[in-house]
mmCIF file of C-alpha atoms and ligand atoms in Angstrom:
data_model
loop_
_atom_site.group_PDB
_atom_site.id
_atom_site.type_symbol
_atom_site.label_atom_id
_atom_site.label_comp_id
_atom_site.label_asym_id
_atom_site.label_seq_id
_atom_site.Cartn_x
_atom_site.Cartn_y
_atom_site.Cartn_z
ATOM 1 C CA MET A 42 0.000 0.000 0.000
ATOM 2 C CA ARG A 43 1.030 3.624 -0.454
ATOM 3 C CA LYS A 44 2.585 5.757 2.258
ATOM 4 C CA VAL A 45 -0.595 7.689 2.874
ATOM 5 C CA SER A 46 0.518 10.063 5.622
ATOM 6 C CA VAL A 47 3.448 11.478 3.623
ATOM 7 C CA ARG A 48 1.523 11.914 0.374
ATOM 8 C CA HIS A 49 -1.351 13.639 2.138
ATOM 9 C CA HIS A 50 0.923 16.627 2.673
ATOM 10 C CA TYR A 51 0.971 17.454 -1.065
ATOM 11 C CA ALA A 52 -2.739 17.927 -1.762
ATOM 12 C CA GLU A 53 -4.221 21.407 -2.312
ATOM 13 C CA SER A 54 -6.707 22.714 0.244
ATOM 14 C CA PRO A 55 -10.265 22.885 -1.168
ATOM 15 C CA MET A 56 -10.036 26.691 -1.258
ATOM 16 C CA GLN A 57 -6.733 26.599 -3.168
ATOM 17 C CA ALA A 58 -8.149 23.996 -5.555
ATOM 18 C CA GLY A 59 -11.314 26.045 -6.173
ATOM 19 C CA LYS A 60 -9.301 29.177 -6.956
ATOM 20 C CA LYS A 61 -6.905 27.289 -9.192
ATOM 21 C CA TRP A 62 -9.766 25.754 -11.166
ATOM 22 C CA ASP A 63 -11.397 29.200 -11.417
ATOM 23 C CA ASN A 64 -8.160 30.479 -13.001
ATOM 24 C CA VAL A 65 -8.032 27.528 -15.382
ATOM 25 C CA TYR A 66 -11.538 28.261 -16.667
ATOM 26 C CA VAL A 67 -10.848 32.003 -16.941
ATOM 27 C CA GLU A 68 -7.640 31.337 -18.910
ATOM 28 C CA THR A 69 -9.052 28.562 -21.094
ATOM 29 C CA PRO A 70 -12.853 28.805 -21.332
ATOM 30 C CA PHE A 71 -14.417 25.570 -22.602
ATOM 31 C CA ARG A 72 -11.091 23.902 -21.864
ATOM 32 C CA TYR A 73 -12.296 20.404 -22.794
ATOM 33 C CA GLY A 74 -14.390 21.525 -25.755
ATOM 34 C CA ARG A 75 -18.142 21.863 -26.116
ATOM 35 C CA LYS A 76 -18.726 18.283 -27.180
ATOM 36 C CA PRO A 77 -19.433 15.565 -24.602
ATOM 37 C CA SER A 78 -16.616 13.329 -23.386
ATOM 38 C CA GLN A 79 -16.194 9.889 -24.929
ATOM 39 C CA ILE A 80 -16.776 8.437 -21.460
ATOM 40 C CA ALA A 81 -20.168 10.158 -21.208
ATOM 41 C CA LYS A 82 -21.154 8.887 -24.649
ATOM 42 C CA ARG A 83 -20.024 5.399 -23.753
ATOM 43 C CA LEU A 84 -21.745 5.260 -20.346
ATOM 44 C CA ALA A 85 -24.961 7.118 -21.227
ATOM 45 C CA ALA A 86 -26.599 3.890 -22.397
ATOM 46 C CA LYS A 87 -26.411 2.591 -18.809
ATOM 47 C CA ILE A 88 -28.617 5.411 -17.483
ATOM 48 C CA ARG A 89 -32.353 4.726 -17.513
ATOM 49 C CA PRO A 90 -34.571 7.183 -19.458
ATOM 50 C CA ALA A 91 -35.716 10.341 -17.653
ATOM 51 C CA SER A 92 -33.270 9.867 -14.786
ATOM 52 C CA THR A 93 -32.017 12.293 -12.189
ATOM 53 C CA VAL A 94 -28.246 12.309 -12.647
ATOM 54 C CA ILE A 95 -25.723 13.851 -10.269
ATOM 55 C CA GLU A 96 -22.454 14.826 -11.931
ATOM 56 C CA LEU A 97 -19.270 15.210 -9.880
ATOM 57 C CA GLY A 98 -16.627 17.705 -10.988
ATOM 58 C CA GLY A 99 -18.803 18.518 -13.978
ATOM 59 C CA GLY A 100 -16.913 21.677 -14.992
ATOM 60 C CA TYR A 101 -18.952 23.934 -17.295
ATOM 61 C CA GLY A 102 -21.332 21.109 -18.062
ATOM 62 C CA ARG A 103 -20.455 19.684 -21.487
ATOM 63 C CA ASP A 104 -21.522 16.208 -20.271
ATOM 64 C CA ALA A 105 -24.439 17.605 -18.250
ATOM 65 C CA VAL A 106 -25.704 19.275 -21.444
ATOM 66 C CA PHE A 107 -25.330 16.000 -23.344
ATOM 67 C CA LEU A 108 -27.217 14.068 -20.645
ATOM 68 C CA ALA A 109 -29.930 16.745 -20.417
ATOM 69 C CA LYS A 110 -30.416 16.531 -24.183
ATOM 70 C CA ARG A 111 -31.012 12.793 -23.712
ATOM 71 C CA GLY A 112 -33.925 13.645 -21.405
ATOM 72 C CA HIS A 113 -32.305 13.496 -17.974
ATOM 73 C CA ASN A 114 -32.369 16.091 -15.216
ATOM 74 C CA VAL A 115 -28.834 16.811 -14.067
ATOM 75 C CA ILE A 116 -27.366 18.252 -10.881
ATOM 76 C CA SER A 117 -23.815 19.251 -11.751
ATOM 77 C CA LEU A 118 -21.449 19.795 -8.815
ATOM 78 C CA ASP A 119 -18.089 21.499 -9.156
ATOM 79 C CA ILE A 120 -15.679 23.253 -6.824
ATOM 80 C CA SER A 121 -15.232 26.156 -9.268
ATOM 81 C CA GLU A 122 -17.648 29.087 -9.272
ATOM 82 C CA GLU A 123 -16.333 30.087 -12.725
ATOM 83 C CA ALA A 124 -17.360 26.644 -13.985
ATOM 84 C CA ARG A 125 -20.843 27.106 -12.530
ATOM 85 C CA MET A 126 -21.322 30.455 -14.250
ATOM 86 C CA ALA A 127 -19.979 29.156 -17.568
ATOM 87 C CA GLY A 128 -22.257 26.124 -17.203
ATOM 88 C CA ILE A 129 -25.390 28.208 -16.704
ATOM 89 C CA TYR A 130 -24.537 30.181 -19.858
ATOM 90 C CA PHE A 131 -23.649 27.068 -21.899
ATOM 91 C CA ALA A 132 -26.748 25.095 -20.859
ATOM 92 C CA LYS A 133 -28.996 28.021 -21.760
ATOM 93 C CA GLN A 134 -27.259 28.420 -25.107
ATOM 94 C CA GLU A 135 -27.829 24.714 -25.787
ATOM 95 C CA GLY A 136 -31.510 24.925 -24.877
ATOM 96 C CA VAL A 137 -31.346 22.756 -21.727
ATOM 97 C CA GLY A 138 -30.977 25.436 -19.047
ATOM 98 C CA ASP A 139 -34.143 24.231 -17.348
ATOM 99 C CA ARG A 140 -32.842 20.660 -17.006
ATOM 100 C CA ILE A 141 -29.532 21.328 -15.247
ATOM 101 C CA VAL A 142 -28.797 22.770 -11.824
ATOM 102 C CA PHE A 143 -25.189 23.856 -11.348
ATOM 103 C CA ILE A 144 -23.949 23.966 -7.762
ATOM 104 C CA THR A 145 -20.557 25.172 -6.524
ATOM 105 C CA LYS A 146 -19.477 22.501 -4.084
ATOM 106 C CA ASP A 147 -16.365 20.767 -2.804
ATOM 107 C CA VAL A 148 -17.488 17.201 -3.323
ATOM 108 C CA SER A 149 -14.726 15.781 -1.134
ATOM 109 C CA ALA A 150 -16.202 17.597 1.893
ATOM 110 C CA GLY A 151 -19.296 15.383 1.993
ATOM 111 C CA LEU A 152 -22.425 15.186 -0.092
ATOM 112 C CA GLU A 153 -25.486 16.168 1.894
ATOM 113 C CA LEU A 154 -27.949 17.327 -0.768
ATOM 114 C CA GLY A 155 -31.141 17.424 1.281
ATOM 115 C CA SER A 156 -33.805 15.055 0.021
ATOM 116 C CA VAL A 157 -32.269 14.563 -3.441
ATOM 117 C CA TYR A 158 -32.025 10.993 -4.717
ATOM 118 C CA ALA A 159 -30.492 10.034 -8.034
ATOM 119 C CA ASN A 160 -30.799 7.179 -10.496
ATOM 120 C CA ALA A 161 -27.197 7.717 -11.508
ATOM 121 C CA VAL A 162 -24.030 9.515 -10.495
ATOM 122 C CA PHE A 163 -21.570 10.262 -13.287
ATOM 123 C CA ALA A 164 -18.027 11.651 -13.267
ATOM 124 C CA ASN A 165 -15.463 12.254 -16.012
ATOM 125 C CA LEU A 166 -11.827 13.164 -15.281
ATOM 126 C CA PHE A 167 -12.702 13.699 -11.637
ATOM 127 C CA PHE A 168 -11.863 10.747 -9.377
ATOM 128 C CA ASN A 169 -8.096 11.089 -9.992
ATOM 129 C CA LEU A 170 -8.333 14.447 -8.201
ATOM 130 C CA VAL A 171 -9.794 12.911 -5.035
ATOM 131 C CA GLU A 172 -7.317 11.985 -2.334
ATOM 132 C CA PRO A 173 -7.341 8.185 -1.939
ATOM 133 C CA GLU A 174 -8.005 8.658 1.785
ATOM 134 C CA GLN A 175 -11.307 10.333 0.897
ATOM 135 C CA VAL A 176 -12.521 7.781 -1.643
ATOM 136 C CA ALA A 177 -14.225 5.361 0.770
ATOM 137 C CA GLY A 178 -16.158 8.188 2.471
ATOM 138 C CA LEU A 179 -17.185 9.676 -0.863
ATOM 139 C CA LEU A 180 -18.377 6.304 -2.186
ATOM 140 C CA LYS A 181 -20.411 5.839 0.993
ATOM 141 C CA ASP A 182 -22.059 9.261 0.539
ATOM 142 C CA LEU A 183 -22.758 8.506 -3.121
ATOM 143 C CA GLY A 184 -24.339 5.181 -2.187
ATOM 144 C CA GLY A 185 -26.648 7.164 0.112
ATOM 145 C CA LEU A 186 -27.725 9.414 -2.766
ATOM 146 C CA LEU A 187 -28.563 6.589 -5.165
ATOM 147 C CA ILE A 188 -31.885 4.787 -5.291
ATOM 148 C CA PRO A 189 -31.689 0.971 -5.149
ATOM 149 C CA GLY A 190 -30.450 -0.184 -8.559
ATOM 150 C CA GLY A 191 -28.945 3.254 -9.202
ATOM 151 C CA ARG A 192 -25.530 3.409 -10.846
ATOM 152 C CA LEU A 193 -22.260 5.162 -10.139
ATOM 153 C CA LEU A 194 -20.457 5.522 -13.481
ATOM 154 C CA PHE A 195 -16.987 6.982 -13.920
ATOM 155 C CA GLY A 196 -13.550 6.690 -15.461
ATOM 156 C CA LEU A 197 -10.267 6.520 -13.532
ATOM 157 C CA ARG A 198 -6.889 7.170 -15.138
ATOM 158 C CA THR A 199 -4.337 4.417 -14.681
ATOM 159 C CA THR A 200 -0.576 4.209 -14.181
ATOM 160 C CA ARG A 201 -0.382 3.539 -17.953
ATOM 161 C CA ASP A 202 -1.852 6.986 -18.701
ATOM 162 C CA VAL A 203 0.385 9.441 -20.581
ATOM 163 C CA ASP A 204 0.048 12.028 -17.770
ATOM 164 C CA PHE A 205 1.369 9.439 -15.347
ATOM 165 C CA LEU A 206 4.196 8.281 -17.604
ATOM 166 C CA GLU A 207 5.345 11.789 -18.533
ATOM 167 C CA GLY A 208 4.155 13.803 -15.529
ATOM 168 C CA GLU A 209 6.298 15.268 -12.750
ATOM 169 C CA THR A 210 6.316 12.854 -9.821
ATOM 170 C CA VAL A 211 5.163 14.213 -6.489
ATOM 171 C CA PHE A 212 5.217 10.950 -4.586
ATOM 172 C CA ASP A 213 4.697 7.292 -5.557
ATOM 173 C CA ASN A 214 1.695 7.260 -7.948
ATOM 174 C CA VAL A 215 0.966 10.927 -7.343
ATOM 175 C CA LYS A 216 1.770 13.360 -10.170
ATOM 176 C CA ASN A 217 1.580 17.058 -10.806
ATOM 177 C CA CYS A 218 -0.838 17.451 -13.737
ATOM 178 C CA SER A 219 -0.813 21.056 -14.977
ATOM 179 C CA GLY A 220 -0.425 22.245 -11.392
ATOM 180 C CA PHE A 221 -2.985 19.876 -9.862
ATOM 181 C CA THR A 222 -2.234 16.906 -7.637
ATOM 182 C CA CYS A 223 -3.405 13.801 -9.504
ATOM 183 C CA TYR A 224 -3.621 10.264 -8.095
ATOM 184 C CA PHE A 225 -3.111 7.411 -10.584
ATOM 185 C CA TYR A 226 -4.024 3.761 -10.019
ATOM 186 C CA ASP A 227 -2.744 0.377 -11.057
ATOM 187 C CA ASP A 228 -5.145 -2.527 -11.349
ATOM 188 C CA ALA A 229 -4.733 -3.785 -7.763
ATOM 189 C CA GLU A 230 -5.107 -0.360 -6.132
ATOM 190 C CA ALA A 231 -8.109 0.546 -8.257
ATOM 191 C CA ARG A 232 -9.826 -2.699 -7.304
ATOM 192 C CA GLU A 233 -8.978 -2.314 -3.632
ATOM 193 C CA LEU A 234 -10.290 1.236 -3.365
ATOM 194 C CA PHE A 235 -13.242 1.340 -5.748
ATOM 195 C CA MET A 236 -14.759 -2.161 -5.929
ATOM 196 C CA GLY A 237 -17.283 -3.387 -3.346
ATOM 197 C CA ASN A 238 -17.768 -0.572 -0.838
ATOM 198 C CA GLY A 239 -21.396 -1.441 -0.076
ATOM 199 C CA PHE A 240 -22.513 -1.587 -3.725
ATOM 200 C CA SER A 241 -24.417 -4.716 -4.771
ATOM 201 C CA SER A 242 -22.294 -5.174 -7.882
ATOM 202 C CA SER A 243 -19.119 -3.575 -9.215
ATOM 203 C CA ARG A 244 -17.600 -3.798 -12.698
ATOM 204 C CA MET A 245 -14.221 -2.459 -13.740
ATOM 205 C CA GLU A 246 -13.062 -2.466 -17.352
ATOM 206 C CA HIS A 247 -9.876 -1.201 -19.004
ATOM 207 C CA THR A 248 -10.136 1.175 -21.969
ATOM 208 C CA GLN A 249 -8.436 4.020 -23.817
ATOM 209 C CA GLU A 250 -10.260 7.189 -24.839
ATOM 210 C CA THR A 251 -9.332 10.380 -26.666
ATOM 211 C CA VAL A 252 -9.268 13.450 -24.419
ATOM 212 C CA ALA A 253 -8.859 16.991 -25.740
ATOM 213 C CA VAL A 254 -7.400 19.544 -23.331
ATOM 214 C CA ALA A 255 -7.209 23.142 -24.555
ATOM 215 C CA GLY A 256 -7.457 21.897 -28.135
ATOM 216 C CA LYS A 257 -4.678 19.295 -27.796
ATOM 217 C CA GLU A 258 -5.732 15.652 -28.132
ATOM 218 C CA THR A 259 -4.178 12.865 -26.081
ATOM 219 C CA THR A 260 -5.151 9.286 -25.360
ATOM 220 C CA ALA A 261 -6.172 8.639 -21.775
ATOM 221 C CA ASP A 262 -5.686 5.173 -20.304
ATOM 222 C CA LEU A 263 -8.623 4.432 -18.024
ATOM 223 C CA TYR A 264 -10.547 2.000 -15.915
ATOM 224 C CA ILE A 265 -14.280 2.409 -16.400
ATOM 225 C CA PHE A 266 -16.392 1.643 -13.334
ATOM 226 C CA GLU A 267 -20.034 0.687 -13.056
ATOM 227 C CA LEU A 268 -21.082 0.302 -9.424
ATOM 228 C CA VAL A 269 -24.711 -0.658 -8.811
ATOM 229 C CA LYS A 270 -26.403 0.115 -5.500
HETATM 230 C C1 SAM B 530 -10.406 17.664 -15.367
HETATM 231 S S1 SAM B 530 -11.789 18.689 -15.015
HETATM 232 C C2 SAM B 530 -13.117 17.793 -15.797
HETATM 233 C C3 SAM B 530 -14.372 18.605 -15.980
HETATM 234 C C4 SAM B 530 -15.536 17.861 -16.600
HETATM 235 N N1 SAM B 530 -15.822 16.625 -15.907
HETATM 236 C C5 SAM B 530 -15.283 17.607 -18.051
HETATM 237 O O1 SAM B 530 -14.956 16.471 -18.422
HETATM 238 O O2 SAM B 530 -15.430 18.557 -18.842
HETATM 239 C C6 SAM B 530 -12.052 18.335 -13.288
HETATM 240 C C7 SAM B 530 -13.135 19.157 -12.641
HETATM 241 O O3 SAM B 530 -13.261 18.753 -11.288
HETATM 242 C C8 SAM B 530 -13.486 19.897 -10.489
HETATM 243 N N2 SAM B 530 -13.061 19.576 -9.118
HETATM 244 C C9 SAM B 530 -11.808 19.357 -8.659
HETATM 245 N N3 SAM B 530 -11.819 19.055 -7.346
HETATM 246 C C10 SAM B 530 -13.114 19.101 -6.967
HETATM 247 C C11 SAM B 530 -13.786 18.887 -5.724
HETATM 248 N N4 SAM B 530 -13.119 18.564 -4.600
HETATM 249 N N5 SAM B 530 -15.133 19.005 -5.675
HETATM 250 C C12 SAM B 530 -15.822 19.326 -6.800
HETATM 251 N N6 SAM B 530 -15.253 19.545 -7.994
HETATM 252 C C13 SAM B 530 -13.911 19.430 -8.097
HETATM 253 C C14 SAM B 530 -12.691 21.010 -11.159
HETATM 254 O O4 SAM B 530 -13.140 22.295 -10.849
HETATM 255 C C15 SAM B 530 -12.865 20.645 -12.642
HETATM 256 O O5 SAM B 530 -13.947 21.329 -13.204
#
């Protein structure tokens, strides 16, 4: 296992992270493009029609817009206020402003959302930003938000990902990705942390997907997870 206590020291505080992500979205608006992610397109078929979907780290809502256009209602959570404002504008422009609620929220701090229950929780390019120590607690909270049979769907970048192979090492499997602390996983660690955890079934699959960041395309190496409550 990793040396948790030492690595912990390197993570940004939520306030620092929020400000840094604000700057990213001010400097590169629509950083990941306006089109949905390949992961969203791939996993959308697993979401039942007319669902309530909670998105984690949804940015300015390119996947929320895609899911709303498929008939879902989306609650998109992100730590960046800039992302929220851009999302409101983008969703309105795309004609689905009434189907998406954008909320500025540090997801790692707990997920009390009142009486909201979801059929699905979705996340793209998000879970690698969560400190491994916080994963179990977050999965527990997410389980509490899902209705029975509801699905948690997300991708997780692996230690075969280009950002891991070429990135500046912070500690063990922790890298500095464009100024953000990123946690990468090999097969055993991904299974240990993300499978089970109170879900009735868990599937993990290896894949590669094209990701465009600020107009530059790379191939991300990922595990895709489908956890069913
Ligand atoms: C790599 S971006 C991906 C954005 C979006 N999922 C997409 O694919 O367009 C990661 C997002 O996670 C958000 N984020 C990072 N840490 C977060 C946290 N603790 N709580 C909520 N959002 C967070 C960032 O603000 C950023 O928008």
